[in-house]
Amino acid sequence: MASMADMGGGAAIGRRLINVGIGLAVFVGVWMLLRLIGVSSSGIVLQVLNGLEKGSAYALIALGLTLIFGTLGVVNFAHGALFMLGAFVAVTFNGLVGLSYEEVDPTRTDFLGNPAVIQTPYVEAWFGEAAGQWMIDWSVPLSILIAVPFMALVGLVMERGLIKYFYKRPHADQILVTFGLAIVLQEIVKAIYGANPIPTPAPDAFQGSFDFGVWLGFDANTILYPYWRLVYFLFAAVIIAGVFAFLRYTTFGMVVRAGMADRETVGLLGINIDRRFTIMFAIAAVVAGLAGVMYAPILSPNYHMGMDFLVLSFVVVVVGGMGSLAGAVAAGLILGILQSFASMTEVLELVPGINQIIIYLVAIIILLTRPRGLMGRKGVMEE
Amino acid sequence: MLGLSRKDTSFLLIVIFLTLATPLLLQPFPEDSALAQFNAGYPDLMQRFAIFGIFAIGFNILFGLTGYLSFGHAAFLGVGSYSAVWMFKLLTMNVIPALILAVIVSGLFALLIGYVSLRRSGIYFSILTLAFAQMMFALAYSVLTPITGGETGLQLSLNDPRILGVSQTPEGNIPVPHLFGLEMRDSVQWAVGGWEFTFNAGYYFCAVIAILVFYLSMRIFRSPFGMMLRAVKTNQTRMNYTGLNPRPYTLAAFVISGMYAGLAGGLMAAMDPLAGAERMQWTASGEVVLMTILGGAGTLMGPVLGAGFIKYFENIFSKINDNVLHAWFAFLPDGLEDVVVAIIHPFVGKGWHLTLGILFMLVVIFLPGGLVEGYRRLTRAFRRTPRPDPRRDPEHHPGPVPHVGE
């Protein structure tokens, strides 16, 4: 069973420092290499920022995946579908607050000369015009309030209704049944919302771009970064820090970590570890769902977005090391940044097509040189 | 016969009979009956049964015997297709050289990818194969466009050299794939009463190859080599301690299954001479996993059944639309008819994936051995005197012996 020693323990600190050093050296090396082929420093910073946005989505999904694997020992192929469900919670809420009723206003006419039909959203009628407009504008962040209980419920039902019966089954069976569930979930969403992506705008306050160039001392307009992506990255950082703090500093988290290390002994101490693991599953579902909610303005949600992210998230989890939370987060960010580095025109001129394959290439190299991923532990998922 | 036990021989004969009689068996309903749309005896679909059957049989040699779950097998299918189309473009429209090249090239790719990927096991192996396949898919779409045709796919043209054949027919058309003059799309129609049967040259070509490779996989299953592969699945550590190196055996299984996939890809190109990158995407790799598990991994017949089952559903269920449903339930009172149609509607037509997903989940939950396991349970339930389960026979399968010193 996976353990979470990478979250603490003094003996490993020295080795971890060495790893951090290697990581920094690689980063500096890549930076110098990029400078060498003629990329400006501001260009590199911009790509790092771009990479952080995509990387934090990978990290959030991978975090949930590895959390489920570490606690329940289950490989959840339906995790991408949870991400997708989250995005569709935002779509639904956005649609709901936009619902309006029609009124014929006899005092005004439209451009054809007929009496004008005024559409008033219900929320404006109920909460007043200002509050209603604010709700419509801020629908995506507000849908978090709905997404948390909804995703927790979905997670609980999924775990109690299906996953529970697969603890003892082979990993192949778990992959297959959750894969089937993912197909079912995405087909249901497709039946309700159709196959086309549904644009879901971010609040107007975040529409523009933030000029990082001025802020970091480069020329103005060299590093323009959309506000919403910045929000997404900060949001992801808060969620990740929250999950880590929850596991590290609460009694509940301590018991869960103990259960990850040795489920049987914790059970023998009279603690209902299954119930706690179920709650962790719900938390993982909420994390994936929130990642989806906030991603809706970046990528218009469609029914297969979950599958698209799932494959990459799995690569991320494996590169980070199965069952290692810190590994999942680190690998997500690193792969996200490398992917945006590879999409730069200067790099593409040198190595055509590299942007398509960089993640897989890195995954292959890491798996061959570090058999258990960046921070994986021996004996996990190797049977 | 042919180096098989009597039981296997009769099994093989049944399979041969079923395969050759497929155009008759899959056409059980008269043309003008309401059930005619459940007929699957048209050439296109039957070819796909045979081709995906071959693909799944090959995948089963790796996954069913050694337990290594590859998530990138579609890459070999794609490579096979591309090589076959290139053979059609450069040499001749005869399918034999195309298939030979497809098998060789995919075998080389499998050797390379297998050699690297098999350094790891478990999910790490799955991710490595997935990564290789996705890389090949992405490259085929972008950088390798001169070789693969990119997004439009690789197609034949009137200007292809075709050294041993003709660049274009006297009528100015692109020549069609043939087997020493027998065109793959040739068909013979046979109408008996209300029934109409189609015997297609392409299908029979695929069928004969499918029977050959099925026989080959049967021999592999029963051979000492197959025993070694099973040993890899059961306990690699113990195999190591016995002084056997599992790597060459697993690699051989990987290459063989890659060649099966390449053969299937080559046949796909032979039936319809074009090749596209989407054949290599991970969803295609996932499909063959589904087929094998659905039918029953590690059994001889399972993968073929699974392939047929999924392809049948894909083609037949997706064609049922609301009009058809209304026709079926016309005997019900009007209000009730609409309700029933509304309930069934999401599961058929464009929503057939939903049915597939649910069915698939049900099979994994209740029938871990797949369709073959379901068949065994059924026969066991209907047999009057239950035969003793050979696995519980203490003579042949003694229980685990307690370890000394534990």
mmCIF file of C-alpha atoms in Angstrom, chain A residues 49-358:
data_model
loop_
_atom_site.group_PDB
_atom_site.id
_atom_site.type_symbol
_atom_site.label_atom_id
_atom_site.label_comp_id
_atom_site.label_asym_id
_atom_site.label_seq_id
_atom_site.Cartn_x
_atom_site.Cartn_y
_atom_site.Cartn_z
ATOM 1 C CA LEU A 49 3.030 31.174 -16.725
ATOM 2 C CA ASN A 50 1.046 29.530 -19.535
ATOM 3 C CA GLY A 51 2.352 26.183 -18.427
ATOM 4 C CA LEU A 52 1.349 26.821 -14.819
ATOM 5 C CA GLU A 53 -2.283 27.302 -15.845
ATOM 6 C CA LYS A 54 -2.556 24.024 -17.757
ATOM 7 C CA GLY A 55 -0.231 22.305 -15.318
ATOM 8 C CA SER A 56 -2.407 23.262 -12.367
ATOM 9 C CA ALA A 57 -5.416 21.638 -14.040
ATOM 10 C CA TYR A 58 -3.351 18.469 -14.540
ATOM 11 C CA ALA A 59 -2.121 18.738 -10.955
ATOM 12 C CA LEU A 60 -5.637 19.045 -9.513
ATOM 13 C CA ILE A 61 -6.940 16.017 -11.411
ATOM 14 C CA ALA A 62 -3.795 14.011 -10.729
ATOM 15 C CA LEU A 63 -3.989 14.928 -7.040
ATOM 16 C CA GLY A 64 -7.481 13.429 -6.789
ATOM 17 C CA LEU A 65 -6.452 10.355 -8.781
ATOM 18 C CA THR A 66 -3.466 9.637 -6.606
ATOM 19 C CA LEU A 67 -5.455 10.379 -3.438
ATOM 20 C CA ILE A 68 -8.006 7.733 -4.426
ATOM 21 C CA PHE A 69 -5.258 5.327 -5.331
ATOM 22 C CA GLY A 70 -3.357 5.964 -2.113
ATOM 23 C CA THR A 71 -6.388 5.477 0.137
ATOM 24 C CA LEU A 72 -8.612 2.926 -1.554
ATOM 25 C CA GLY A 73 -6.033 1.303 -3.815
ATOM 26 C CA VAL A 74 -8.405 1.845 -6.719
ATOM 27 C CA VAL A 75 -7.427 3.093 -10.170
ATOM 28 C CA ASN A 76 -10.233 5.475 -11.085
ATOM 29 C CA PHE A 77 -10.631 5.961 -14.813
ATOM 30 C CA ALA A 78 -13.829 7.931 -14.200
ATOM 31 C CA HIS A 79 -11.892 10.801 -12.642
ATOM 32 C CA GLY A 80 -11.785 12.721 -15.903
ATOM 33 C CA ALA A 81 -15.557 12.404 -16.043
ATOM 34 C CA LEU A 82 -15.750 14.047 -12.594
ATOM 35 C CA PHE A 83 -13.699 16.957 -13.956
ATOM 36 C CA MET A 84 -16.156 17.179 -16.842
ATOM 37 C CA LEU A 85 -19.155 17.036 -14.491
ATOM 38 C CA GLY A 86 -17.682 19.959 -12.555
ATOM 39 C CA ALA A 87 -17.414 22.019 -15.724
ATOM 40 C CA PHE A 88 -21.030 21.208 -16.534
ATOM 41 C CA VAL A 89 -22.122 22.311 -13.065
ATOM 42 C CA ALA A 90 -20.775 25.728 -14.085
ATOM 43 C CA VAL A 91 -22.595 25.490 -17.425
ATOM 44 C CA THR A 92 -25.852 24.535 -15.714
ATOM 45 C CA PHE A 93 -25.633 27.275 -13.116
ATOM 46 C CA ASN A 94 -24.734 29.798 -15.785
ATOM 47 C CA GLY A 95 -27.801 28.700 -17.721
ATOM 48 C CA LEU A 96 -30.050 28.768 -14.654
ATOM 49 C CA VAL A 97 -29.202 32.295 -13.552
ATOM 50 C CA GLY A 98 -29.629 33.412 -17.149
ATOM 51 C CA LEU A 99 -33.228 32.109 -17.308
ATOM 52 C CA SER A 100 -35.539 35.001 -18.010
ATOM 53 C CA TYR A 101 -39.178 35.752 -18.619
ATOM 54 C CA GLU A 102 -40.545 37.962 -21.380
ATOM 55 C CA GLU A 103 -42.674 41.041 -20.976
ATOM 56 C CA VAL A 104 -44.216 43.173 -23.691
ATOM 57 C CA ASP A 105 -43.451 46.802 -23.035
ATOM 58 C CA PRO A 106 -46.117 48.855 -24.861
ATOM 59 C CA THR A 107 -44.292 52.146 -24.348
ATOM 60 C CA ARG A 108 -41.300 51.128 -26.447
ATOM 61 C CA THR A 109 -40.948 49.623 -29.907
ATOM 62 C CA ASP A 110 -38.173 47.563 -31.491
ATOM 63 C CA PHE A 111 -36.594 48.372 -34.826
ATOM 64 C CA LEU A 112 -39.492 46.839 -36.762
ATOM 65 C CA GLY A 113 -42.020 49.028 -35.025
ATOM 66 C CA ASN A 114 -43.624 46.234 -33.003
ATOM 67 C CA PRO A 115 -43.986 46.561 -29.245
ATOM 68 C CA ALA A 116 -40.654 45.713 -27.680
ATOM 69 C CA VAL A 117 -40.259 42.461 -25.780
ATOM 70 C CA ILE A 118 -38.187 42.996 -22.678
ATOM 71 C CA GLN A 119 -36.386 39.968 -21.278
ATOM 72 C CA THR A 120 -35.845 40.086 -17.564
ATOM 73 C CA PRO A 121 -33.811 37.355 -15.880
ATOM 74 C CA TYR A 122 -35.624 35.900 -12.888
ATOM 75 C CA VAL A 123 -32.686 36.593 -10.600
ATOM 76 C CA GLU A 124 -32.940 40.310 -11.416
ATOM 77 C CA ALA A 125 -36.635 40.248 -10.590
ATOM 78 C CA TRP A 126 -36.043 38.408 -7.327
ATOM 79 C CA PHE A 127 -32.898 40.031 -5.970
ATOM 80 C CA GLY A 128 -33.057 43.434 -7.581
ATOM 81 C CA GLU A 129 -31.353 44.536 -10.770
ATOM 82 C CA ALA A 130 -27.856 45.138 -9.421
ATOM 83 C CA ALA A 131 -27.622 41.921 -7.414
ATOM 84 C CA GLY A 132 -29.126 39.931 -10.272
ATOM 85 C CA GLN A 133 -26.649 41.241 -12.792
ATOM 86 C CA TRP A 134 -23.829 40.548 -10.416
ATOM 87 C CA MET A 135 -25.016 36.958 -10.038
ATOM 88 C CA ILE A 136 -25.151 36.461 -13.797
ATOM 89 C CA ASP A 137 -21.722 38.001 -14.230
ATOM 90 C CA TRP A 138 -20.193 35.969 -11.431
ATOM 91 C CA SER A 139 -21.998 32.739 -12.247
ATOM 92 C CA VAL A 140 -18.865 30.646 -12.689
ATOM 93 C CA PRO A 141 -17.270 31.407 -9.299
ATOM 94 C CA LEU A 142 -20.683 31.223 -7.650
ATOM 95 C CA SER A 143 -21.293 27.752 -9.042
ATOM 96 C CA ILE A 144 -18.524 26.544 -6.734
ATOM 97 C CA LEU A 145 -21.106 26.797 -3.958
ATOM 98 C CA ILE A 146 -23.262 24.269 -5.792
ATOM 99 C CA ALA A 147 -20.402 22.186 -7.133
ATOM 100 C CA VAL A 148 -19.020 21.329 -3.684
ATOM 101 C CA PRO A 149 -22.139 19.576 -2.318
ATOM 102 C CA PHE A 150 -23.023 18.160 -5.738
ATOM 103 C CA MET A 151 -19.607 16.647 -6.398
ATOM 104 C CA ALA A 152 -19.383 15.359 -2.832
ATOM 105 C CA LEU A 153 -22.715 13.620 -3.349
ATOM 106 C CA VAL A 154 -21.600 12.188 -6.693
ATOM 107 C CA GLY A 155 -18.401 10.964 -5.068
ATOM 108 C CA LEU A 156 -20.226 9.331 -2.161
ATOM 109 C CA VAL A 157 -22.756 7.613 -4.401
ATOM 110 C CA MET A 158 -20.000 6.420 -6.731
ATOM 111 C CA GLU A 159 -17.893 5.037 -3.921
ATOM 112 C CA ARG A 160 -20.705 3.364 -1.985
ATOM 113 C CA GLY A 161 -22.568 2.226 -5.060
ATOM 114 C CA LEU A 162 -19.739 0.890 -7.193
ATOM 115 C CA ILE A 163 -16.135 1.348 -6.121
ATOM 116 C CA LYS A 164 -16.740 -0.354 -2.760
ATOM 117 C CA TYR A 165 -17.189 -3.688 -4.500
ATOM 118 C CA PHE A 166 -13.906 -3.365 -6.348
ATOM 119 C CA TYR A 167 -11.404 -3.000 -3.495
ATOM 120 C CA LYS A 168 -10.301 -6.609 -3.772
ATOM 121 C CA ARG A 169 -10.631 -6.999 -7.531
ATOM 122 C CA PRO A 170 -7.576 -6.769 -9.815
ATOM 123 C CA HIS A 171 -6.507 -3.325 -11.006
ATOM 124 C CA ALA A 172 -7.495 -4.265 -14.564
ATOM 125 C CA ASP A 173 -11.116 -4.779 -13.406
ATOM 126 C CA GLN A 174 -11.100 -1.436 -11.592
ATOM 127 C CA ILE A 175 -9.795 0.324 -14.676
ATOM 128 C CA LEU A 176 -12.421 -1.325 -16.830
ATOM 129 C CA VAL A 177 -15.446 -0.713 -14.637
ATOM 130 C CA THR A 178 -14.551 2.928 -14.026
ATOM 131 C CA PHE A 179 -13.847 3.295 -17.743
ATOM 132 C CA GLY A 180 -17.370 1.997 -18.384
ATOM 133 C CA LEU A 181 -18.723 4.440 -15.809
ATOM 134 C CA ALA A 182 -16.859 7.287 -17.510
ATOM 135 C CA ILE A 183 -18.472 6.362 -20.836
ATOM 136 C CA VAL A 184 -21.901 6.275 -19.184
ATOM 137 C CA LEU A 185 -21.418 9.647 -17.458
ATOM 138 C CA GLN A 186 -20.182 11.359 -20.580
ATOM 139 C CA GLU A 187 -22.977 9.904 -22.687
ATOM 140 C CA ILE A 188 -25.561 11.157 -20.181
ATOM 141 C CA VAL A 189 -24.035 14.632 -20.348
ATOM 142 C CA LYS A 190 -24.012 14.398 -24.139
ATOM 143 C CA ALA A 191 -27.687 13.391 -24.164
ATOM 144 C CA ILE A 192 -28.615 16.406 -22.027
ATOM 145 C CA TYR A 193 -26.303 19.129 -23.313
ATOM 146 C CA GLY A 194 -25.531 17.985 -26.843
ATOM 147 C CA ALA A 195 -22.159 17.411 -28.421
ATOM 148 C CA ASN A 196 -21.104 21.024 -29.001
ATOM 149 C CA PRO A 197 -18.902 22.956 -26.586
ATOM 150 C CA ILE A 198 -20.844 25.489 -24.521
ATOM 151 C CA PRO A 199 -19.050 28.818 -23.951
ATOM 152 C CA THR A 200 -19.182 29.857 -20.310
ATOM 153 C CA PRO A 201 -17.713 33.306 -19.707
ATOM 154 C CA ALA A 202 -15.674 34.400 -16.726
ATOM 155 C CA PRO A 203 -16.779 37.503 -14.760
ATOM 156 C CA ASP A 204 -16.216 40.787 -16.610
ATOM 157 C CA ALA A 205 -13.804 41.893 -13.910
ATOM 158 C CA PHE A 206 -11.349 39.212 -15.110
ATOM 159 C CA GLN A 207 -11.803 39.743 -18.832
ATOM 160 C CA GLY A 208 -8.570 41.600 -19.569
ATOM 161 C CA SER A 209 -4.977 40.573 -19.304
ATOM 162 C CA PHE A 210 -2.489 41.303 -16.605
ATOM 163 C CA ASP A 211 0.751 42.889 -17.769
ATOM 164 C CA PHE A 212 3.379 40.826 -15.999
ATOM 165 C CA GLY A 213 6.113 42.470 -18.061
ATOM 166 C CA VAL A 214 5.910 45.778 -16.238
ATOM 167 C CA TRP A 215 5.566 44.046 -12.914
ATOM 168 C CA LEU A 216 8.659 41.881 -13.383
ATOM 169 C CA GLY A 217 10.792 44.633 -14.919
ATOM 170 C CA PHE A 218 10.522 43.642 -18.583
ATOM 171 C CA ASP A 219 9.109 45.899 -21.301
ATOM 172 C CA ALA A 220 5.401 46.605 -21.234
ATOM 173 C CA ASN A 221 3.123 44.277 -23.227
ATOM 174 C CA THR A 222 5.741 41.535 -23.478
ATOM 175 C CA ILE A 223 4.133 39.229 -20.920
ATOM 176 C CA LEU A 224 0.376 39.560 -21.181
ATOM 177 C CA TYR A 225 -1.458 37.027 -19.092
ATOM 178 C CA PRO A 226 -5.255 36.728 -18.933
ATOM 179 C CA TYR A 227 -6.557 37.474 -15.446
ATOM 180 C CA TRP A 228 -8.720 34.386 -15.343
ATOM 181 C CA ARG A 229 -5.700 32.099 -15.856
ATOM 182 C CA LEU A 230 -4.001 33.838 -12.974
ATOM 183 C CA VAL A 231 -7.130 33.287 -10.905
ATOM 184 C CA TYR A 232 -7.144 29.631 -11.947
ATOM 185 C CA PHE A 233 -3.563 29.120 -10.901
ATOM 186 C CA LEU A 234 -4.075 30.819 -7.531
ATOM 187 C CA PHE A 235 -7.294 28.876 -6.991
ATOM 188 C CA ALA A 236 -5.493 25.618 -7.739
ATOM 189 C CA ALA A 237 -2.695 26.569 -5.358
ATOM 190 C CA VAL A 238 -5.232 27.246 -2.590
ATOM 191 C CA ILE A 239 -7.007 23.927 -3.172
ATOM 192 C CA ILE A 240 -3.769 21.953 -3.254
ATOM 193 C CA ALA A 241 -2.511 23.692 -0.099
ATOM 194 C CA GLY A 242 -5.890 23.037 1.505
ATOM 195 C CA VAL A 243 -5.773 19.299 0.764
ATOM 196 C CA PHE A 244 -2.204 19.028 2.040
ATOM 197 C CA ALA A 245 -2.997 21.025 5.190
ATOM 198 C CA PHE A 246 -6.096 18.939 5.791
ATOM 199 C CA LEU A 247 -4.090 15.736 5.636
ATOM 200 C CA ARG A 248 -1.170 17.132 7.603
ATOM 201 C CA TYR A 249 -2.728 19.152 10.412
ATOM 202 C CA THR A 250 -6.116 17.626 11.231
ATOM 203 C CA THR A 251 -6.751 14.511 13.274
ATOM 204 C CA PHE A 252 -8.905 13.200 10.449
ATOM 205 C CA GLY A 253 -6.033 13.668 8.012
ATOM 206 C CA MET A 254 -3.623 12.000 10.384
ATOM 207 C CA VAL A 255 -5.861 8.939 10.632
ATOM 208 C CA VAL A 256 -6.208 8.838 6.852
ATOM 209 C CA ARG A 257 -2.441 8.986 6.433
ATOM 210 C CA ALA A 258 -2.038 6.230 8.979
ATOM 211 C CA GLY A 259 -4.624 4.225 7.068
ATOM 212 C CA MET A 260 -2.720 4.738 3.831
ATOM 213 C CA ALA A 261 0.408 3.378 5.471
ATOM 214 C CA ASP A 262 -1.252 0.427 7.188
ATOM 215 C CA ARG A 263 -4.952 0.057 6.773
ATOM 216 C CA GLU A 264 -5.259 -3.119 8.796
ATOM 217 C CA THR A 265 -3.595 -1.837 11.941
ATOM 218 C CA VAL A 266 -5.668 1.336 11.927
ATOM 219 C CA GLY A 267 -8.747 -0.817 11.576
ATOM 220 C CA LEU A 268 -7.622 -2.984 14.496
ATOM 221 C CA LEU A 269 -7.370 0.134 16.651
ATOM 222 C CA GLY A 270 -11.127 0.421 16.388
ATOM 223 C CA ILE A 271 -11.214 3.195 13.799
ATOM 224 C CA ASN A 272 -13.714 2.938 10.983
ATOM 225 C CA ILE A 273 -11.135 3.530 8.255
ATOM 226 C CA ASP A 274 -13.488 2.615 5.402
ATOM 227 C CA ARG A 275 -15.784 5.505 6.263
ATOM 228 C CA ARG A 276 -12.872 7.927 6.248
ATOM 229 C CA PHE A 277 -11.590 6.622 2.944
ATOM 230 C CA THR A 278 -15.064 7.080 1.492
ATOM 231 C CA ILE A 279 -14.967 10.700 2.636
ATOM 232 C CA MET A 280 -11.530 11.059 1.019
ATOM 233 C CA PHE A 281 -13.030 9.753 -2.217
ATOM 234 C CA ALA A 282 -15.709 12.433 -1.982
ATOM 235 C CA ILE A 283 -13.004 15.052 -1.370
ATOM 236 C CA ALA A 284 -11.097 13.849 -4.425
ATOM 237 C CA ALA A 285 -14.302 14.123 -6.454
ATOM 238 C CA VAL A 286 -14.840 17.665 -5.169
ATOM 239 C CA VAL A 287 -11.269 18.634 -6.098
ATOM 240 C CA ALA A 288 -11.747 17.297 -9.629
ATOM 241 C CA GLY A 289 -15.123 18.994 -9.862
ATOM 242 C CA LEU A 290 -13.787 22.367 -8.737
ATOM 243 C CA ALA A 291 -10.930 22.051 -11.209
ATOM 244 C CA GLY A 292 -13.603 21.597 -13.869
ATOM 245 C CA VAL A 293 -15.804 24.481 -12.682
ATOM 246 C CA MET A 294 -12.997 26.973 -12.820
ATOM 247 C CA TYR A 295 -11.705 25.584 -16.127
ATOM 248 C CA ALA A 296 -15.036 26.237 -17.884
ATOM 249 C CA PRO A 297 -14.151 29.826 -18.967
ATOM 250 C CA ILE A 298 -10.746 28.661 -20.299
ATOM 251 C CA LEU A 299 -12.049 25.761 -22.369
ATOM 252 C CA SER A 300 -15.708 25.722 -23.355
ATOM 253 C CA PRO A 301 -17.000 22.497 -21.768
ATOM 254 C CA ASN A 302 -17.830 19.597 -24.049
ATOM 255 C CA TYR A 303 -18.725 16.064 -23.096
ATOM 256 C CA HIS A 304 -15.372 14.486 -23.958
ATOM 257 C CA MET A 305 -13.122 17.000 -22.166
ATOM 258 C CA GLY A 306 -12.841 14.579 -19.252
ATOM 259 C CA MET A 307 -11.336 11.821 -21.391
ATOM 260 C CA ASP A 308 -8.908 14.264 -22.987
ATOM 261 C CA PHE A 309 -7.621 15.308 -19.592
ATOM 262 C CA LEU A 310 -7.748 11.840 -18.077
ATOM 263 C CA VAL A 311 -5.069 10.329 -20.299
ATOM 264 C CA LEU A 312 -2.657 13.171 -19.628
ATOM 265 C CA SER A 313 -3.501 13.136 -15.904
ATOM 266 C CA PHE A 314 -2.687 9.464 -15.764
ATOM 267 C CA VAL A 315 0.642 10.098 -17.371
ATOM 268 C CA VAL A 316 1.122 12.845 -14.772
ATOM 269 C CA VAL A 317 0.268 10.531 -11.875
ATOM 270 C CA VAL A 318 2.611 7.848 -13.112
ATOM 271 C CA VAL A 319 5.429 10.284 -13.778
ATOM 272 C CA GLY A 320 4.942 11.699 -10.274
ATOM 273 C CA GLY A 321 4.842 8.213 -8.809
ATOM 274 C CA MET A 322 1.674 6.266 -8.026
ATOM 275 C CA GLY A 323 0.308 7.177 -4.620
ATOM 276 C CA SER A 324 2.539 10.211 -4.088
ATOM 277 C CA LEU A 325 0.543 13.441 -3.655
ATOM 278 C CA ALA A 326 3.521 15.799 -3.883
ATOM 279 C CA GLY A 327 4.765 13.870 -6.899
ATOM 280 C CA ALA A 328 1.445 14.324 -8.684
ATOM 281 C CA VAL A 329 1.425 18.084 -8.104
ATOM 282 C CA ALA A 330 5.086 18.521 -9.083
ATOM 283 C CA ALA A 331 4.749 16.358 -12.191
ATOM 284 C CA GLY A 332 1.584 18.190 -13.235
ATOM 285 C CA LEU A 333 3.242 21.592 -13.082
ATOM 286 C CA ILE A 334 6.493 20.404 -14.692
ATOM 287 C CA LEU A 335 4.745 18.690 -17.591
ATOM 288 C CA GLY A 336 2.450 21.689 -18.081
ATOM 289 C CA ILE A 337 5.435 24.048 -18.292
ATOM 290 C CA LEU A 338 7.410 21.727 -20.572
ATOM 291 C CA GLN A 339 4.426 21.477 -22.889
ATOM 292 C CA SER A 340 4.168 25.237 -23.269
ATOM 293 C CA PHE A 341 7.949 25.504 -23.746
ATOM 294 C CA ALA A 342 7.656 22.990 -26.566
ATOM 295 C CA SER A 343 4.923 25.001 -28.286
ATOM 296 C CA MET A 344 7.195 28.030 -28.811
ATOM 297 C CA THR A 345 7.899 28.783 -32.463
ATOM 298 C CA GLU A 346 11.651 28.855 -31.892
ATOM 299 C CA VAL A 347 11.564 25.335 -30.462
ATOM 300 C CA LEU A 348 9.193 24.088 -33.145
ATOM 301 C CA GLU A 349 11.514 25.345 -35.878
ATOM 302 C CA LEU A 350 14.331 23.363 -34.322
ATOM 303 C CA VAL A 351 12.384 20.162 -33.546
ATOM 304 C CA PRO A 352 9.144 20.038 -35.570
ATOM 305 C CA GLY A 353 6.203 18.412 -33.863
ATOM 306 C CA ILE A 354 7.800 18.317 -30.426
ATOM 307 C CA ASN A 355 4.827 20.112 -28.826
ATOM 308 C CA GLN A 356 2.615 17.102 -29.618
ATOM 309 C CA ILE A 357 4.803 14.502 -28.020
ATOM 310 C CA ILE A 358 6.809 16.237 -25.300
#
